[in-house]
Short mmCIF file of C-alpha atoms in Angstrom, two decimals:
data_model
loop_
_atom_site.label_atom_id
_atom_site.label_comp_id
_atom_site.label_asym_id
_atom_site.label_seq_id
_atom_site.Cartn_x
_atom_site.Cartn_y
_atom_site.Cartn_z
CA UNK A 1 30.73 58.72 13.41
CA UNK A 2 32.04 58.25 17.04
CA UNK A 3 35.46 56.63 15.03
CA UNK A 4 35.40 59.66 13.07
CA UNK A 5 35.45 62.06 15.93
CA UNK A 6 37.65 60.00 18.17
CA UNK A 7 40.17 60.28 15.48
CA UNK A 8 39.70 64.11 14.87
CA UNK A 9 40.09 64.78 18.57
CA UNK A 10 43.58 63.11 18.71
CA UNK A 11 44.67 65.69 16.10
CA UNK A 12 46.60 68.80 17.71
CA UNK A 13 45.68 72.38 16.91
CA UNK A 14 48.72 74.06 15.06
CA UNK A 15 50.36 77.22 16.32
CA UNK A 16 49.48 79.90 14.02
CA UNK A 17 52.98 81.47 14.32
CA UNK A 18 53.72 78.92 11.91
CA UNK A 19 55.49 79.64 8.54
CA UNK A 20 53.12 78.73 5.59
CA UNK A 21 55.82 75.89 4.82
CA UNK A 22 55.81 74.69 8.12
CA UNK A 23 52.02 75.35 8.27
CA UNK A 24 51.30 73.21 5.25
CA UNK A 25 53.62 70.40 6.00
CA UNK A 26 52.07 70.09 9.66
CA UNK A 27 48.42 70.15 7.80
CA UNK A 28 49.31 67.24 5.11
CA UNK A 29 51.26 65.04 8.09
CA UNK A 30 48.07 65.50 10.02
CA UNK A 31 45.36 64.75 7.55
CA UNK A 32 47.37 61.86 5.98
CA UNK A 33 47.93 60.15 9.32
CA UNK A 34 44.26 60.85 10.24
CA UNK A 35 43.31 58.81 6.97
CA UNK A 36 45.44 56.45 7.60
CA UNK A 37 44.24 55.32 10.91
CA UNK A 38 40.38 55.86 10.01
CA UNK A 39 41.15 53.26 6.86
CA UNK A 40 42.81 50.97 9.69
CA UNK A 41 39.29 51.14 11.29
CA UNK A 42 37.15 50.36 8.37
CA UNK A 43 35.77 52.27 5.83
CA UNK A 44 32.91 52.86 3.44
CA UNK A 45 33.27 54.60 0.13
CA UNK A 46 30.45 56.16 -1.79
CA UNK A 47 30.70 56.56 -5.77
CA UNK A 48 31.06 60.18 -6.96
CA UNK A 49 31.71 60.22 -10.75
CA UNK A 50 32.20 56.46 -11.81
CA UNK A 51 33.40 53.48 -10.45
CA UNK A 52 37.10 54.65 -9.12
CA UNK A 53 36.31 57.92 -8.74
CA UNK A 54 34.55 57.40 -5.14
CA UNK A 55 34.77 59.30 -1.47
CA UNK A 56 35.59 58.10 1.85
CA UNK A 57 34.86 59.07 5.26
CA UNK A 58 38.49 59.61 5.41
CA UNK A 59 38.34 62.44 2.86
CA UNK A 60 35.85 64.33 4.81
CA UNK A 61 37.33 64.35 8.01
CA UNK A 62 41.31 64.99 6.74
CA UNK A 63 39.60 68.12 5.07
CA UNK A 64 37.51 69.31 7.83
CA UNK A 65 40.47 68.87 9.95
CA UNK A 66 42.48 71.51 7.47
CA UNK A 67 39.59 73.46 7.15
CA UNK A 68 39.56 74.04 10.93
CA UNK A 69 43.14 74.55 11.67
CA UNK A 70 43.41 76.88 8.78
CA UNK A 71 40.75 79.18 9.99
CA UNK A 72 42.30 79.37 12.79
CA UNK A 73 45.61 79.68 11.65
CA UNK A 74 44.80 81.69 8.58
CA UNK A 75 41.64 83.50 8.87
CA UNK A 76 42.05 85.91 5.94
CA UNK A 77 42.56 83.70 4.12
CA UNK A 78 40.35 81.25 1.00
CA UNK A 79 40.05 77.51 1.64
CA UNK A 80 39.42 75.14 -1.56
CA UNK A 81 38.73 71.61 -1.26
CA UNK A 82 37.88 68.91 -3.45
CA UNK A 83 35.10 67.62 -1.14
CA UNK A 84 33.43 70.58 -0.79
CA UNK A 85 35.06 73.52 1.06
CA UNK A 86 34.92 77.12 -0.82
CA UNK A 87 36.26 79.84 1.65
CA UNK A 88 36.62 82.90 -0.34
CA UNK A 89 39.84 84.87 0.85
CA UNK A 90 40.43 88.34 2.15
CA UNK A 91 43.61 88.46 1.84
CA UNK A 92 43.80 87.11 -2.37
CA UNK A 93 45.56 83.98 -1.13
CA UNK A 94 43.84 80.65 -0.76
CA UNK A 95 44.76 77.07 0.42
CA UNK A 96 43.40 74.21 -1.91
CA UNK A 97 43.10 71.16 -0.49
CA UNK A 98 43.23 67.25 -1.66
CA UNK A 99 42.99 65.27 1.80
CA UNK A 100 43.25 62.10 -0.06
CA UNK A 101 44.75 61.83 -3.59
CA UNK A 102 44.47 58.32 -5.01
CA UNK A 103 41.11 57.58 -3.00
CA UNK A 104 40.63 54.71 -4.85
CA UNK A 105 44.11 53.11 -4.28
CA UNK A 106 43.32 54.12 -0.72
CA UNK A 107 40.39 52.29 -0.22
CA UNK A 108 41.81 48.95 -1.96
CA UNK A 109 44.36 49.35 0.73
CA UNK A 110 47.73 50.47 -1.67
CA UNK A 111 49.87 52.99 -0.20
CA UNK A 112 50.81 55.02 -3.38
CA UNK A 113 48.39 57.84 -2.00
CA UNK A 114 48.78 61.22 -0.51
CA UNK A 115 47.21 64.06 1.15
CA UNK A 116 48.37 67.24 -0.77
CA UNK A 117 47.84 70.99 -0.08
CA UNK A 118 49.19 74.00 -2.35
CA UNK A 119 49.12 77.67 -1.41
CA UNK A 120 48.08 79.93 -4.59
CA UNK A 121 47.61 83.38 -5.22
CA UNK A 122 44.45 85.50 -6.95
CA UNK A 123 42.71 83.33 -9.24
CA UNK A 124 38.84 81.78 -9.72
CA UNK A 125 38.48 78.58 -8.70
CA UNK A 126 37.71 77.48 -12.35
CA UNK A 127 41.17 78.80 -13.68
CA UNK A 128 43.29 75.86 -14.74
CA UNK A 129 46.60 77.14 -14.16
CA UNK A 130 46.55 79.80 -11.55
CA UNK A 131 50.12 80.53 -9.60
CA UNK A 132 50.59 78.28 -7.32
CA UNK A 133 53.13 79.85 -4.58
CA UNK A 134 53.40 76.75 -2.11
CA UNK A 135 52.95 72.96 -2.34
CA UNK A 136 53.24 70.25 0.46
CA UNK A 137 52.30 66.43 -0.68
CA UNK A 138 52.32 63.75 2.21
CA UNK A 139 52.59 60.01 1.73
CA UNK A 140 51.98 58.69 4.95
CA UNK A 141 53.00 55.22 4.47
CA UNK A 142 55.89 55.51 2.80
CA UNK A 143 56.78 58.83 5.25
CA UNK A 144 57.55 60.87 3.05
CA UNK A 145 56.74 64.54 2.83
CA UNK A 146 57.73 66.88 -0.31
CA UNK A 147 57.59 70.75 0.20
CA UNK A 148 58.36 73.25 -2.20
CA UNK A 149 57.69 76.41 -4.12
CA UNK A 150 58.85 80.22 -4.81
CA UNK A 151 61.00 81.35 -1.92
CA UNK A 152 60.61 77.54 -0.45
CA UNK A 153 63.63 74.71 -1.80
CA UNK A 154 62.13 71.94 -2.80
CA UNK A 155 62.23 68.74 -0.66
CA UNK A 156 62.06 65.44 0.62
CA UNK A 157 62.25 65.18 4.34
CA UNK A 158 64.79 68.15 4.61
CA UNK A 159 66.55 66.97 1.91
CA UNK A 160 67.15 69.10 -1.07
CA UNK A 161 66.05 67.65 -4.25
CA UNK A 162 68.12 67.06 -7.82
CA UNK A 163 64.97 68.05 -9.93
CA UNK A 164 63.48 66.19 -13.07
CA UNK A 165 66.11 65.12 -15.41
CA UNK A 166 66.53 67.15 -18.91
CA UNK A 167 66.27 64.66 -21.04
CA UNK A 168 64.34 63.84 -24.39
CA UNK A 169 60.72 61.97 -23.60
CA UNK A 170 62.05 58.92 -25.38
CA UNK A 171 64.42 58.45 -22.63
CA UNK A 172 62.06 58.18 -20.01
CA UNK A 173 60.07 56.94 -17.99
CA UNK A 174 56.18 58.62 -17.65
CA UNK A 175 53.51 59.16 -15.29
CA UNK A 176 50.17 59.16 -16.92
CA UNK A 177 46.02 58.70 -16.17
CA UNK A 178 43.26 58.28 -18.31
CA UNK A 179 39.91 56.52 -17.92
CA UNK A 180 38.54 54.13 -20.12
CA UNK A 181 35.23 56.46 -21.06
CA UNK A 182 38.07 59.22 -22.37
CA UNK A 183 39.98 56.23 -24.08
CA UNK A 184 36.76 55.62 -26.31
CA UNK A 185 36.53 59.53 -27.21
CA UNK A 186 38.98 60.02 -30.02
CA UNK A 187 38.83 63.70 -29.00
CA UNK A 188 40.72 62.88 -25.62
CA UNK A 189 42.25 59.34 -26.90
CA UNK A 190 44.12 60.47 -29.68
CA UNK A 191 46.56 62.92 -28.10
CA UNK A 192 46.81 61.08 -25.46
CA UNK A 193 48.17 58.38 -27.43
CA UNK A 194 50.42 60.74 -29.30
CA UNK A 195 52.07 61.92 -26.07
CA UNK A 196 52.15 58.11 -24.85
CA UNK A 197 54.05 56.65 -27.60
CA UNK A 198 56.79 59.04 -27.32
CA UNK A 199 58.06 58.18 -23.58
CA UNK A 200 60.44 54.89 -22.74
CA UNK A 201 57.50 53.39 -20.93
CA UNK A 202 54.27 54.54 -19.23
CA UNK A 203 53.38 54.08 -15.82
CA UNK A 204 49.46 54.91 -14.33
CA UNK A 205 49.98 54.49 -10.63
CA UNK A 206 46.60 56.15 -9.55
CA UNK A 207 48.03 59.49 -7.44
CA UNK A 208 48.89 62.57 -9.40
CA UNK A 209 50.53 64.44 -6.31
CA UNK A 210 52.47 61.02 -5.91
CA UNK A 211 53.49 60.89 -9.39
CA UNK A 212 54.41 64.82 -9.41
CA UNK A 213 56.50 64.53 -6.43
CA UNK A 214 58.41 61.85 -7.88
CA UNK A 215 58.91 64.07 -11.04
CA UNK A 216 60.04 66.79 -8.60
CA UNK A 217 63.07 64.05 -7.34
CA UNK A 218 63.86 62.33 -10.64
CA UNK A 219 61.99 59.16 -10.11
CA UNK A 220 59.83 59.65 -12.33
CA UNK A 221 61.25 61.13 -15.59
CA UNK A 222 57.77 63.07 -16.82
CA UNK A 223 53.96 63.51 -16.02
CA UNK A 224 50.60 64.46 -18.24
CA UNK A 225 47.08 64.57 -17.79
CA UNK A 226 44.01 65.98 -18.80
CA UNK A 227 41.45 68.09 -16.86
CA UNK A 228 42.98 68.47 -13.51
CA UNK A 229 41.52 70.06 -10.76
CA UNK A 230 43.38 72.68 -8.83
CA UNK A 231 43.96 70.19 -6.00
CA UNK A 232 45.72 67.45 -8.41
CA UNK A 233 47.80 69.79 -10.13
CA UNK A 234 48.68 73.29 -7.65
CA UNK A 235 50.58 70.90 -5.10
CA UNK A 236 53.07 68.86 -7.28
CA UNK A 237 53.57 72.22 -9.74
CA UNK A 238 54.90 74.36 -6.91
CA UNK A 239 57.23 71.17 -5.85
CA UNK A 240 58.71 70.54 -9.79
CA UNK A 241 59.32 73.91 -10.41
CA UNK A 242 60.69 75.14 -7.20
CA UNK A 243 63.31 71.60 -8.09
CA UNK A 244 63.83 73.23 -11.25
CA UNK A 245 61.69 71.57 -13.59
CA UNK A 246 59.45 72.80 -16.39
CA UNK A 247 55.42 72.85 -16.18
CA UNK A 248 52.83 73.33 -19.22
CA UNK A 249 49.30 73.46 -20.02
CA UNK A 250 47.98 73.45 -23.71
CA UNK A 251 44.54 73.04 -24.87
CA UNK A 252 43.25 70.72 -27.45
CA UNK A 253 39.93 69.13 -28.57
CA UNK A 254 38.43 71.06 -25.87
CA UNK A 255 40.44 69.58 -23.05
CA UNK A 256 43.15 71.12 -21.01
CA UNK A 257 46.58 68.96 -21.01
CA UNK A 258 48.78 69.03 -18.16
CA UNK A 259 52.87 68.52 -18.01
CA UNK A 260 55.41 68.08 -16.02
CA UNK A 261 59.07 67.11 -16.31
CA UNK A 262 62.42 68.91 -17.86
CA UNK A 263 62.02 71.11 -20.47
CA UNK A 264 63.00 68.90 -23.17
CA UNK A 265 59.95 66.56 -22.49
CA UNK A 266 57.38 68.50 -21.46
CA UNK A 267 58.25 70.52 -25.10
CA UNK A 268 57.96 67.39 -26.62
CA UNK A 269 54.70 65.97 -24.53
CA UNK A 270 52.84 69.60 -25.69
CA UNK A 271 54.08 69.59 -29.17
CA UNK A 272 52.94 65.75 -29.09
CA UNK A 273 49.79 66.60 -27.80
CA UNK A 274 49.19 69.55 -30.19
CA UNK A 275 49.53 67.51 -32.91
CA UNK A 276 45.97 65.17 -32.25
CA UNK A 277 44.27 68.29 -32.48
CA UNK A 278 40.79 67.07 -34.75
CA UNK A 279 40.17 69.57 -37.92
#
């Protein structure tokens, strides 16, 4: 605990004068590097869900740290956070957070992970696909930062980016996830599977906000998933569409599918998708 709140007090309070873009990328630079350095410390992870779906001190402290700032930054408005925090907002805006994205890759010491943040407008926290008016996605070893969303160009560093390429599915390359347990539910396996086998080749790197902002740049040609949380999915959306790319949800079996990409793919992932649906 001392680590913990020797690393927290390095971290500087941000000027609430801040835009909201230059809020959020100051909050994702912040709680990234403060991950970063608690990993280089040591770490313990406790299992939430299953075996790679765990929680790190790390996680806690980057989100307090957010939480903190943005109250004081913010005050009107809602904080949402995927270990825990549920502000409600005054103001019908709230800040969801994801202070590590890719825990597991994280703990095993990779550096495709992120600390993500997206700005979104009325909605329940149990809507899927609320609007999502503001995205920042940090990658602190790699140092890179993506920004983007309505009113905000989408970028990389300062740089604008070129956007996900239109281009059919079978011409590229795609960002997936699945767990084994949905792999043995034909409910969840088989449109997953139907999506899958349309794409070039499939990639499951372990960060959706990593994999999004890639989309966002052109890296990676497409992106789907099922059941994402606010915090996987609110960041990256704002980024791809603000680079002019295309973003989807469709339900099937019960499960809500998410897409990302050019328009000619993420048609083709949905329709793909759509087509598993169990009689």
């Amino acid at each position: 605990m001392a680590e913990t709140s020797n690393s927290l007090r390095a971290l500087p309070d941000l000027d609430p004068a801040l835009s909201d873009a230059d809020l959020a990328a100051a909050l994702v630079r912040a709680a990234g590097n403060l991950a970063l350095a608690m990993r280089s410390e040591g770490l313990d992870a406790e299992r939430k869900t299953s075996v790679s779906d765990i929680v790190t001190a790390a996680d806690k402290a980057a989100e307090a740290y957010v939480l903190a700032q943005l109250s004081r930054c913010r005050p009107d408005d809602g904080v949402f956070g995927e270990e825990g925090t549920d502000v409600p907002s005054a103001s019908g805006r709230t800040w969801v957070i994801d202070p590590v994205d890719g825990t597991y890759n994280f703990f095993a010491g990779s550096t495709y992970w992120c600390s993500a943040l997206a700005l979104r407008g009325p909605a329940a926290s149990s809507d899927a696909d609320p609007e999502s008016l503001l995205g920042a996605i940090y990658q602190p070893q790699e140092d890179k930062l993506w920004l983007g969303g309505p009113g905000t160009p989408s970028m990389l560093n300062g740089s604008p980016l070129e956007g996900p390429a239109d281009a059919p599915l079978g011409m590229l390359g795609t960002a997936t996830s699945i767990q084994p347990r949905w792999l043995e539910q034909p409910y969840s396996a088989m449109p997953w599977h139907a999506a899958a086998v349309q794409a070039a080749s499939i990639r499951i790197l372990g960060s959706g906000s990593c994999d999004l902002a890639r989309v966002a740049e052109g890296e990676i040609g497409a992106w789907f998933q099922h059941s994402c949380p606010q915090w996987d999915w609110l960041p990256g959306k704002a980024i791809v569409t603000a680079a002019g790319g295309t973003t989807a949800t469709v339900e099937v079996n019960g499960l809500t599918w998410f897409a990302a990409g050019g328009t000619t793919a993420v048609g083709e992932i949905v329709d793909a998708l759509a087509s598993a649906r169990l009689v």
